[in-house]
Amino acid sequence: MPGTFDRARGRALTREVSPEFADAVSSYFKTREPDFEAAKRSQEAYFAALRAHGTEVVTLPAIRGYPDCSFTEDTAVIIDDKALIPNLGHPSRDGEQESIAEYLDDSFEIARMPKGATLDGGDVVFYDDRFLVGISTRTNREGASFLADHAKEAGFGVQLLDVPESTLHLTTVCSSPRTGTIVAAEGHLRSPDLSFAEEIIWIPAEESYAANTIAYGDRLIIAEGYKKARQLMMDAGFSVTTLEMGEFREVDASLTCLSVFIG
Ligand code: CIR
C-alpha cells in the first residue's frame, strides 16, 4: 500500500546533542541560554519514549562545529528505498548531512540535491498520497522541485505550502498523525491550503508548538505543557504521551526534528 513505509516507525536515526548546543541557531522561541545537560536529559526521555512505542533508536555521535546536529530530521528525506540528501538551508548547518548520507548508503539509494537547491527535512510532511513541502527561509523552490521529482517517480504527489515568516519549518506548525488527518496551528496555516485533508485538527495559535506530533497508530506523542492541544488530540481519539521539550524549543526545534525514521 503506498505510503506504508512513510508511516513506519521501526527505526529512528538520531544524533547525540552537541556539547556546543548553546550556540544552536535560534530565531523564534529563544528566551534564555539553552542548556546542554537539560537538552541531553530531554533527548534521553525522547529516546525512551520512542523505544517504548517499539522503535529501534540508532544514535550517531555529535559532530564538532555543528551545534544543531541532533536535529536529524532536516538531514534526509526517505521516500521508499531512496534517501534524499538535501543541502541544508542554513549555512551553519550545511554539512551535517554528510555522515547521515554515509550511514544510509548501506540500505538506501542515495540521491543528492544539486548545488543551489536547498531543503530542510523539517519542511516536509508526509500525508497519505503526497508530500507537503514548505517553501521557507530554509527550503527554496529548487529544493522542493528536487523532492517533487523523486516523490512523483515513486508514485506520490507533492503539494507546496508557503511557510509564513512567523515560523521556521512546516513541521513546526503541522503534522499528519494518521491517514486523512492533518494537525495544523491556527494563525500559521490557512484552511484553503489544506482543503485536501479529510480532517484538520486545529491547534490554537498560543499552543502552536504542539501541532508537531509523532504518531504510532492511535498513540500520539506531543510536547508537554499544552493542555488545549492535548485535549483536542484526545477528543480526536488519540491516547497521548507528553514529553518535556523546553530546552529544544529554545532553539526552535520540535519533537520530530530529533529523528529521521528510516524503516
Ligand atoms: C535550526 O534553526 O535549524 C535549529 N535550531 C532547529 C531545527 C529544527 N528542525 C526542524 O524543525 N526539523
PDB file of C-alpha atoms and ligand atoms in Angstrom:
ATOM      1  CA  MET A   1       0.000   0.000   0.000  1.00  0.00           C
ATOM      2  CA  PRO A   2       1.504   3.366  -0.993  1.00  0.00           C
ATOM      3  CA  GLY A   3       2.756   5.340   1.978  1.00  0.00           C
ATOM      4  CA  THR A   4       3.039   2.369   4.321  1.00  0.00           C
ATOM      5  CA  PHE A   5       6.783   2.860   4.525  1.00  0.00           C
ATOM      6  CA  ASP A   6       6.417   6.553   5.198  1.00  0.00           C
ATOM      7  CA  ARG A   7       4.314   5.993   8.285  1.00  0.00           C
ATOM      8  CA  ALA A   8       6.566   3.241   9.599  1.00  0.00           C
ATOM      9  CA  ARG A   9       8.358   3.921  12.872  1.00  0.00           C
ATOM     10  CA  GLY A  10      10.592   0.840  13.042  1.00  0.00           C
ATOM     11  CA  ARG A  11      13.967   2.618  13.218  1.00  0.00           C
ATOM     12  CA  ALA A  12      14.903   6.172  14.026  1.00  0.00           C
ATOM     13  CA  LEU A  13      18.220   7.714  13.069  1.00  0.00           C
ATOM     14  CA  THR A  14      19.240  10.245  15.705  1.00  0.00           C
ATOM     15  CA  ARG A  15      22.336  12.061  16.891  1.00  0.00           C
ATOM     16  CA  GLU A  16      23.694  12.995  20.298  1.00  0.00           C
ATOM     17  CA  VAL A  17      23.135  16.566  21.417  1.00  0.00           C
ATOM     18  CA  SER A  18      26.174  18.675  20.573  1.00  0.00           C
ATOM     19  CA  PRO A  19      28.296  19.925  23.503  1.00  0.00           C
ATOM     20  CA  GLU A  20      28.083  23.262  21.614  1.00  0.00           C
ATOM     21  CA  PHE A  21      24.268  23.160  21.903  1.00  0.00           C
ATOM     22  CA  ALA A  22      24.171  26.632  23.492  1.00  0.00           C
ATOM     23  CA  ASP A  23      25.239  28.030  20.098  1.00  0.00           C
ATOM     24  CA  ALA A  24      22.395  26.380  18.162  1.00  0.00           C
ATOM     25  CA  VAL A  25      20.544  28.622  15.729  1.00  0.00           C
ATOM     26  CA  SER A  26      17.502  30.251  17.273  1.00  0.00           C
ATOM     27  CA  SER A  27      15.296  32.836  15.610  1.00  0.00           C
ATOM     28  CA  TYR A  28      11.814  32.340  17.065  1.00  0.00           C
ATOM     29  CA  PHE A  29      11.398  30.933  20.565  1.00  0.00           C
ATOM     30  CA  LYS A  30      14.565  31.849  22.456  1.00  0.00           C
ATOM     31  CA  THR A  31      14.044  33.229  25.970  1.00  0.00           C
ATOM     32  CA  ARG A  32      17.414  32.352  27.569  1.00  0.00           C
ATOM     33  CA  GLU A  33      20.690  30.464  27.078  1.00  0.00           C
ATOM     34  CA  PRO A  34      19.916  26.859  26.067  1.00  0.00           C
ATOM     35  CA  ASP A  35      21.339  24.277  28.469  1.00  0.00           C
ATOM     36  CA  PHE A  36      23.283  21.284  27.136  1.00  0.00           C
ATOM     37  CA  GLU A  37      22.712  18.997  30.161  1.00  0.00           C
ATOM     38  CA  ALA A  38      18.971  19.683  30.203  1.00  0.00           C
ATOM     39  CA  ALA A  39      18.784  19.034  26.460  1.00  0.00           C
ATOM     40  CA  LYS A  40      20.609  15.717  26.936  1.00  0.00           C
ATOM     41  CA  ARG A  41      18.096  14.669  29.604  1.00  0.00           C
ATOM     42  CA  SER A  42      15.193  15.592  27.323  1.00  0.00           C
ATOM     43  CA  GLN A  43      16.745  13.674  24.487  1.00  0.00           C
ATOM     44  CA  GLU A  44      17.138  10.572  26.684  1.00  0.00           C
ATOM     45  CA  ALA A  45      13.448  10.758  27.612  1.00  0.00           C
ATOM     46  CA  TYR A  46      12.608  11.157  23.929  1.00  0.00           C
ATOM     47  CA  PHE A  47      14.636   8.058  23.021  1.00  0.00           C
ATOM     48  CA  ALA A  48      12.939   6.117  25.824  1.00  0.00           C
ATOM     49  CA  ALA A  49       9.507   7.162  24.550  1.00  0.00           C
ATOM     50  CA  LEU A  50      10.333   6.048  21.000  1.00  0.00           C
ATOM     51  CA  ARG A  51      11.631   2.726  22.320  1.00  0.00           C
ATOM     52  CA  ALA A  52       8.534   2.257  24.464  1.00  0.00           C
ATOM     53  CA  HIS A  53       6.478   2.577  21.280  1.00  0.00           C
ATOM     54  CA  GLY A  54       8.594  -0.084  19.544  1.00  0.00           C
ATOM     55  CA  THR A  55      11.158   1.992  17.639  1.00  0.00           C
ATOM     56  CA  GLU A  56      14.798   0.939  17.443  1.00  0.00           C
ATOM     57  CA  VAL A  57      16.830   4.089  18.083  1.00  0.00           C
ATOM     58  CA  VAL A  58      20.175   4.435  16.279  1.00  0.00           C
ATOM     59  CA  THR A  59      22.296   7.274  17.673  1.00  0.00           C
ATOM     60  CA  LEU A  60      25.305   8.736  15.856  1.00  0.00           C
ATOM     61  CA  PRO A  61      27.931  10.804  17.712  1.00  0.00           C
ATOM     62  CA  ALA A  62      27.666  14.602  17.748  1.00  0.00           C
ATOM     63  CA  ILE A  63      29.699  16.404  15.084  1.00  0.00           C
ATOM     64  CA  ARG A  64      32.141  19.036  16.232  1.00  0.00           C
ATOM     65  CA  GLY A  65      31.338  22.503  14.918  1.00  0.00           C
ATOM     66  CA  TYR A  66      27.647  21.747  14.353  1.00  0.00           C
ATOM     67  CA  PRO A  67      25.604  22.877  17.395  1.00  0.00           C
ATOM     68  CA  ASP A  68      22.335  21.839  15.680  1.00  0.00           C
ATOM     69  CA  CYS A  69      23.487  18.374  14.638  1.00  0.00           C
ATOM     70  CA  SER A  70      20.973  16.488  16.812  1.00  0.00           C
ATOM     71  CA  PHE A  71      18.128  17.657  14.535  1.00  0.00           C
ATOM     72  CA  THR A  72      18.475  14.801  12.088  1.00  0.00           C
ATOM     73  CA  GLU A  73      15.009  15.255  10.602  1.00  0.00           C
ATOM     74  CA  ASP A  74      16.469  18.039   8.495  1.00  0.00           C
ATOM     75  CA  THR A  75      19.286  15.978   7.019  1.00  0.00           C
ATOM     76  CA  ALA A  76      17.469  13.334   4.942  1.00  0.00           C
ATOM     77  CA  VAL A  77      14.071  12.620   3.437  1.00  0.00           C
ATOM     78  CA  ILE A  78      13.248   8.971   2.931  1.00  0.00           C
ATOM     79  CA  ILE A  79      10.983   8.020   0.057  1.00  0.00           C
ATOM     80  CA  ASP A  80      10.611   4.248  -0.082  1.00  0.00           C
ATOM     81  CA  ASP A  81      14.061   2.852  -0.898  1.00  0.00           C
ATOM     82  CA  LYS A  82      15.640   6.242  -1.589  1.00  0.00           C
ATOM     83  CA  ALA A  83      17.285   8.666   0.798  1.00  0.00           C
ATOM     84  CA  LEU A  84      17.226  12.220  -0.498  1.00  0.00           C
ATOM     85  CA  ILE A  85      20.164  14.137   0.915  1.00  0.00           C
ATOM     86  CA  PRO A  86      19.496  17.873   0.886  1.00  0.00           C
ATOM     87  CA  ASN A  87      21.702  20.921   1.034  1.00  0.00           C
ATOM     88  CA  LEU A  88      20.602  22.371   4.358  1.00  0.00           C
ATOM     89  CA  GLY A  89      19.117  25.842   4.220  1.00  0.00           C
ATOM     90  CA  HIS A  90      21.173  27.445   6.993  1.00  0.00           C
ATOM     91  CA  PRO A  91      24.895  27.855   6.258  1.00  0.00           C
ATOM     92  CA  SER A  92      25.903  26.859   9.802  1.00  0.00           C
ATOM     93  CA  ARG A  93      24.108  23.519   9.364  1.00  0.00           C
ATOM     94  CA  ASP A  94      25.110  22.578   5.835  1.00  0.00           C
ATOM     95  CA  GLY A  95      27.496  19.633   6.225  1.00  0.00           C
ATOM     96  CA  GLU A  96      25.553  17.791   8.948  1.00  0.00           C
ATOM     97  CA  GLN A  97      24.064  15.613   6.231  1.00  0.00           C
ATOM     98  CA  GLU A  98      27.371  14.064   5.152  1.00  0.00           C
ATOM     99  CA  SER A  99      27.696  11.400   7.829  1.00  0.00           C
ATOM    100  CA  ILE A 100      23.958  10.735   7.606  1.00  0.00           C
ATOM    101  CA  ALA A 101      24.381  10.006   3.897  1.00  0.00           C
ATOM    102  CA  GLU A 102      27.314   7.747   4.714  1.00  0.00           C
ATOM    103  CA  TYR A 103      25.230   5.850   7.254  1.00  0.00           C
ATOM    104  CA  LEU A 104      22.234   5.494   4.927  1.00  0.00           C
ATOM    105  CA  ASP A 105      24.340   4.456   1.956  1.00  0.00           C
ATOM    106  CA  ASP A 106      24.259   0.797   3.090  1.00  0.00           C
ATOM    107  CA  SER A 107      20.496   0.439   2.940  1.00  0.00           C
ATOM    108  CA  PHE A 108      19.200   3.180   0.627  1.00  0.00           C
ATOM    109  CA  GLU A 109      19.816   4.535  -2.825  1.00  0.00           C
ATOM    110  CA  ILE A 110      21.271   7.971  -2.144  1.00  0.00           C
ATOM    111  CA  ALA A 111      20.006  10.931  -4.185  1.00  0.00           C
ATOM    112  CA  ARG A 112      21.918  14.164  -3.708  1.00  0.00           C
ATOM    113  CA  MET A 113      20.439  17.533  -4.307  1.00  0.00           C
ATOM    114  CA  PRO A 114      22.091  19.777  -6.921  1.00  0.00           C
ATOM    115  CA  LYS A 115      24.011  22.883  -5.876  1.00  0.00           C
ATOM    116  CA  GLY A 116      21.863  25.960  -5.321  1.00  0.00           C
ATOM    117  CA  ALA A 117      18.839  23.927  -4.262  1.00  0.00           C
ATOM    118  CA  THR A 118      18.201  23.858  -0.508  1.00  0.00           C
ATOM    119  CA  LEU A 119      15.767  21.973   1.676  1.00  0.00           C
ATOM    120  CA  ASP A 120      15.445  21.087   5.350  1.00  0.00           C
ATOM    121  CA  GLY A 121      13.618  17.839   6.112  1.00  0.00           C
ATOM    122  CA  GLY A 122      11.634  19.891   8.628  1.00  0.00           C
ATOM    123  CA  ASP A 123       9.750  21.365   5.703  1.00  0.00           C
ATOM    124  CA  VAL A 124       8.396  18.001   4.625  1.00  0.00           C
ATOM    125  CA  VAL A 125       5.246  16.376   5.971  1.00  0.00           C
ATOM    126  CA  PHE A 126       4.053  13.070   4.602  1.00  0.00           C
ATOM    127  CA  TYR A 127       0.308  12.943   4.001  1.00  0.00           C
ATOM    128  CA  ASP A 128      -1.009   9.663   2.537  1.00  0.00           C
ATOM    129  CA  ASP A 129      -0.668  10.030  -1.227  1.00  0.00           C
ATOM    130  CA  ARG A 130       1.530  13.124  -1.190  1.00  0.00           C
ATOM    131  CA  PHE A 131       4.370  15.013   0.394  1.00  0.00           C
ATOM    132  CA  LEU A 132       3.601  18.501   1.655  1.00  0.00           C
ATOM    133  CA  VAL A 133       6.638  20.694   1.148  1.00  0.00           C
ATOM    134  CA  GLY A 134       7.003  24.052   2.817  1.00  0.00           C
ATOM    135  CA  ILE A 135       8.711  26.875   0.987  1.00  0.00           C
ATOM    136  CA  SER A 136      10.517  28.655   3.779  1.00  0.00           C
ATOM    137  CA  THR A 137      13.645  30.565   4.667  1.00  0.00           C
ATOM    138  CA  ARG A 138      15.382  27.139   4.525  1.00  0.00           C
ATOM    139  CA  THR A 139      13.700  25.398   1.594  1.00  0.00           C
ATOM    140  CA  ASN A 140      13.744  27.034  -1.822  1.00  0.00           C
ATOM    141  CA  ARG A 141      11.742  26.143  -4.927  1.00  0.00           C
ATOM    142  CA  GLU A 142      14.667  24.265  -6.466  1.00  0.00           C
ATOM    143  CA  GLY A 143      14.906  22.125  -3.336  1.00  0.00           C
ATOM    144  CA  ALA A 144      11.185  21.445  -3.414  1.00  0.00           C
ATOM    145  CA  SER A 145      11.323  20.576  -7.081  1.00  0.00           C
ATOM    146  CA  PHE A 146      14.163  18.094  -6.465  1.00  0.00           C
ATOM    147  CA  LEU A 147      11.991  16.380  -3.873  1.00  0.00           C
ATOM    148  CA  ALA A 148       8.955  16.545  -6.177  1.00  0.00           C
ATOM    149  CA  ASP A 149      10.800  14.716  -8.973  1.00  0.00           C
ATOM    150  CA  HIS A 150      11.673  11.844  -6.657  1.00  0.00           C
ATOM    151  CA  ALA A 151       8.270  11.751  -4.977  1.00  0.00           C
ATOM    152  CA  LYS A 152       6.485  11.625  -8.328  1.00  0.00           C
ATOM    153  CA  GLU A 153       8.781   8.903  -9.589  1.00  0.00           C
ATOM    154  CA  ALA A 154       7.730   6.862  -6.548  1.00  0.00           C
ATOM    155  CA  GLY A 155       4.042   7.494  -7.286  1.00  0.00           C
ATOM    156  CA  PHE A 156       3.353  10.260  -4.757  1.00  0.00           C
ATOM    157  CA  GLY A 157       2.025  13.748  -5.296  1.00  0.00           C
ATOM    158  CA  VAL A 158       3.574  16.915  -3.963  1.00  0.00           C
ATOM    159  CA  GLN A 159       1.848  19.952  -2.582  1.00  0.00           C
ATOM    160  CA  LEU A 160       3.767  23.151  -1.939  1.00  0.00           C
ATOM    161  CA  LEU A 161       2.787  25.331   1.007  1.00  0.00           C
ATOM    162  CA  ASP A 162       4.149  28.730   1.904  1.00  0.00           C
ATOM    163  CA  VAL A 163       5.630  28.655   5.388  1.00  0.00           C
ATOM    164  CA  PRO A 164       4.839  32.042   6.932  1.00  0.00           C
ATOM    165  CA  GLU A 165       7.586  34.235   8.348  1.00  0.00           C
ATOM    166  CA  SER A 166       6.121  33.546  11.795  1.00  0.00           C
ATOM    167  CA  THR A 167       7.634  30.083  11.849  1.00  0.00           C
ATOM    168  CA  LEU A 168      10.763  28.142  10.965  1.00  0.00           C
ATOM    169  CA  HIS A 169       9.596  24.959   9.263  1.00  0.00           C
ATOM    170  CA  LEU A 170       6.389  23.378   8.049  1.00  0.00           C
ATOM    171  CA  THR A 171       6.708  20.659  10.721  1.00  0.00           C
ATOM    172  CA  THR A 172       6.868  23.369  13.406  1.00  0.00           C
ATOM    173  CA  VAL A 173       3.171  24.036  12.781  1.00  0.00           C
ATOM    174  CA  CYS A 174       1.889  20.928  11.023  1.00  0.00           C
ATOM    175  CA  SER A 175       1.886  17.143  11.205  1.00  0.00           C
ATOM    176  CA  SER A 176      -0.157  14.249   9.881  1.00  0.00           C
ATOM    177  CA  PRO A 177      -0.636  11.712  12.656  1.00  0.00           C
ATOM    178  CA  ARG A 178      -2.844   9.303  10.739  1.00  0.00           C
ATOM    179  CA  THR A 179      -4.216   8.691   7.272  1.00  0.00           C
ATOM    180  CA  GLY A 180      -6.525  11.546   6.300  1.00  0.00           C
ATOM    181  CA  THR A 181      -5.673  13.774   9.244  1.00  0.00           C
ATOM    182  CA  ILE A 182      -3.663  16.975   9.475  1.00  0.00           C
ATOM    183  CA  VAL A 183      -2.824  18.749  12.719  1.00  0.00           C
ATOM    184  CA  ALA A 184      -2.271  22.434  11.995  1.00  0.00           C
ATOM    185  CA  ALA A 185      -1.598  25.549  14.044  1.00  0.00           C
ATOM    186  CA  GLU A 186      -4.068  28.390  13.766  1.00  0.00           C
ATOM    187  CA  GLY A 187      -2.538  31.682  12.752  1.00  0.00           C
ATOM    188  CA  HIS A 188       0.248  29.963  10.789  1.00  0.00           C
ATOM    189  CA  LEU A 189      -1.566  27.834   8.218  1.00  0.00           C
ATOM    190  CA  ARG A 190      -4.789  28.589   6.327  1.00  0.00           C
ATOM    191  CA  SER A 191      -7.612  26.146   5.740  1.00  0.00           C
ATOM    192  CA  PRO A 192      -7.862  26.745   1.939  1.00  0.00           C
ATOM    193  CA  ASP A 193      -4.282  25.491   1.648  1.00  0.00           C
ATOM    194  CA  LEU A 194      -5.239  22.275   3.455  1.00  0.00           C
ATOM    195  CA  SER A 195      -8.515  21.629   1.639  1.00  0.00           C
ATOM    196  CA  PHE A 196      -7.254  18.201   0.503  1.00  0.00           C
ATOM    197  CA  ALA A 197      -7.289  16.896   4.101  1.00  0.00           C
ATOM    198  CA  GLU A 198     -10.206  14.776   5.273  1.00  0.00           C
ATOM    199  CA  GLU A 199      -9.829  16.036   8.831  1.00  0.00           C
ATOM    200  CA  ILE A 200      -7.946  19.005  10.256  1.00  0.00           C
ATOM    201  CA  ILE A 201      -7.295  19.291  13.961  1.00  0.00           C
ATOM    202  CA  TRP A 202      -6.678  22.995  14.549  1.00  0.00           C
ATOM    203  CA  ILE A 203      -4.397  23.856  17.448  1.00  0.00           C
ATOM    204  CA  PRO A 204      -4.946  27.306  18.981  1.00  0.00           C
ATOM    205  CA  ALA A 205      -2.208  29.773  17.997  1.00  0.00           C
ATOM    206  CA  GLU A 206      -0.901  30.119  21.561  1.00  0.00           C
ATOM    207  CA  GLU A 207      -0.220  26.366  21.622  1.00  0.00           C
ATOM    208  CA  SER A 208       1.086  26.146  18.050  1.00  0.00           C
ATOM    209  CA  TYR A 209       4.235  24.317  19.195  1.00  0.00           C
ATOM    210  CA  ALA A 210       2.053  21.275  19.985  1.00  0.00           C
ATOM    211  CA  ALA A 211       0.959  20.881  16.344  1.00  0.00           C
ATOM    212  CA  ASN A 212       4.149  18.883  15.851  1.00  0.00           C
ATOM    213  CA  THR A 213       3.297  15.272  16.726  1.00  0.00           C
ATOM    214  CA  ILE A 214       4.688  11.755  16.397  1.00  0.00           C
ATOM    215  CA  ALA A 215       2.062   9.079  15.927  1.00  0.00           C
ATOM    216  CA  TYR A 216       2.050   5.340  16.407  1.00  0.00           C
ATOM    217  CA  GLY A 217      -1.408   4.341  15.230  1.00  0.00           C
ATOM    218  CA  ASP A 218      -3.783   5.930  17.695  1.00  0.00           C
ATOM    219  CA  ARG A 219      -0.976   6.611  20.204  1.00  0.00           C
ATOM    220  CA  LEU A 220       0.455  10.070  19.962  1.00  0.00           C
ATOM    221  CA  ILE A 221       3.482  11.855  21.399  1.00  0.00           C
ATOM    222  CA  ILE A 222       3.258  15.634  21.818  1.00  0.00           C
ATOM    223  CA  ALA A 223       5.201  18.244  23.776  1.00  0.00           C
ATOM    224  CA  GLU A 224       4.392  18.681  27.450  1.00  0.00           C
ATOM    225  CA  GLY A 225       2.551  21.742  28.714  1.00  0.00           C
ATOM    226  CA  TYR A 226      -0.070  22.257  26.021  1.00  0.00           C
ATOM    227  CA  LYS A 227      -3.359  21.422  27.710  1.00  0.00           C
ATOM    228  CA  LYS A 228      -5.740  22.505  24.967  1.00  0.00           C
ATOM    229  CA  ALA A 229      -3.797  20.662  22.306  1.00  0.00           C
ATOM    230  CA  ARG A 230      -3.674  17.536  24.459  1.00  0.00           C
ATOM    231  CA  GLN A 231      -7.432  17.626  24.954  1.00  0.00           C
ATOM    232  CA  LEU A 232      -8.048  18.189  21.244  1.00  0.00           C
ATOM    233  CA  MET A 233      -5.932  15.139  20.424  1.00  0.00           C
ATOM    234  CA  MET A 234      -7.772  13.020  22.976  1.00  0.00           C
ATOM    235  CA  ASP A 235     -11.115  14.223  21.588  1.00  0.00           C
ATOM    236  CA  ALA A 236      -9.889  13.082  18.182  1.00  0.00           C
ATOM    237  CA  GLY A 237      -9.395   9.562  19.534  1.00  0.00           C
ATOM    238  CA  PHE A 238      -5.686   9.512  20.354  1.00  0.00           C
ATOM    239  CA  SER A 239      -4.099   8.392  23.586  1.00  0.00           C
ATOM    240  CA  VAL A 240      -1.422  10.936  24.359  1.00  0.00           C
ATOM    241  CA  THR A 241       2.078  10.778  25.851  1.00  0.00           C
ATOM    242  CA  THR A 242       3.769  14.118  26.530  1.00  0.00           C
ATOM    243  CA  LEU A 243       7.478  14.922  26.599  1.00  0.00           C
ATOM    244  CA  GLU A 244       9.298  17.868  28.121  1.00  0.00           C
ATOM    245  CA  MET A 245      10.741  19.799  25.167  1.00  0.00           C
ATOM    246  CA  GLY A 246      11.524  23.177  26.733  1.00  0.00           C
ATOM    247  CA  GLU A 247      15.246  23.128  26.005  1.00  0.00           C
ATOM    248  CA  PHE A 248      14.776  22.194  22.362  1.00  0.00           C
ATOM    249  CA  ARG A 249      12.021  24.774  21.953  1.00  0.00           C
ATOM    250  CA  GLU A 250      14.586  27.438  22.935  1.00  0.00           C
ATOM    251  CA  VAL A 251      16.378  26.642  19.672  1.00  0.00           C
ATOM    252  CA  ASP A 252      13.213  26.305  17.547  1.00  0.00           C
ATOM    253  CA  ALA A 253      13.265  22.516  17.454  1.00  0.00           C
ATOM    254  CA  SER A 254      10.185  20.319  17.826  1.00  0.00           C
ATOM    255  CA  LEU A 255       9.715  16.612  18.586  1.00  0.00           C
ATOM    256  CA  THR A 256      10.040  15.388  15.025  1.00  0.00           C
ATOM    257  CA  CYS A 257      13.305  17.295  14.493  1.00  0.00           C
ATOM    258  CA  LEU A 258      15.148  14.853  16.729  1.00  0.00           C
ATOM    259  CA  SER A 259      14.889  11.874  14.407  1.00  0.00           C
ATOM    260  CA  VAL A 260      14.502  10.704  10.869  1.00  0.00           C
ATOM    261  CA  PHE A 261      12.570   7.445  10.581  1.00  0.00           C
ATOM    262  CA  ILE A 262      14.352   5.030   8.286  1.00  0.00           C
ATOM    263  CA  GLY A 263      12.320   1.847   8.383  1.00  0.00           C
TER     264      GLY A 263
HETATM  265  C1  CIR B   1      17.642  25.354  13.253  1.00  0.00           C
HETATM  266  O1  CIR B   1      17.371  26.567  13.316  1.00  0.00           O
HETATM  267  O2  CIR B   1      17.947  24.815  12.199  1.00  0.00           O
HETATM  268  C2  CIR B   1      17.631  24.541  14.518  1.00  0.00           C
HETATM  269  N1  CIR B   1      17.980  25.362  15.620  1.00  0.00           N
HETATM  270  C3  CIR B   1      16.271  23.918  14.733  1.00  0.00           C
HETATM  271  C4  CIR B   1      15.933  22.871  13.710  1.00  0.00           C
HETATM  272  C5  CIR B   1      14.600  22.313  13.915  1.00  0.00           C
HETATM  273  N2  CIR B   1      14.339  21.273  12.977  1.00  0.00           N
HETATM  274  C6  CIR B   1      13.149  21.014  12.489  1.00  0.00           C
HETATM  275  O3  CIR B   1      12.183  21.747  12.689  1.00  0.00           O
HETATM  276  N3  CIR B   1      13.043  19.954  11.690  1.00  0.00           N
END
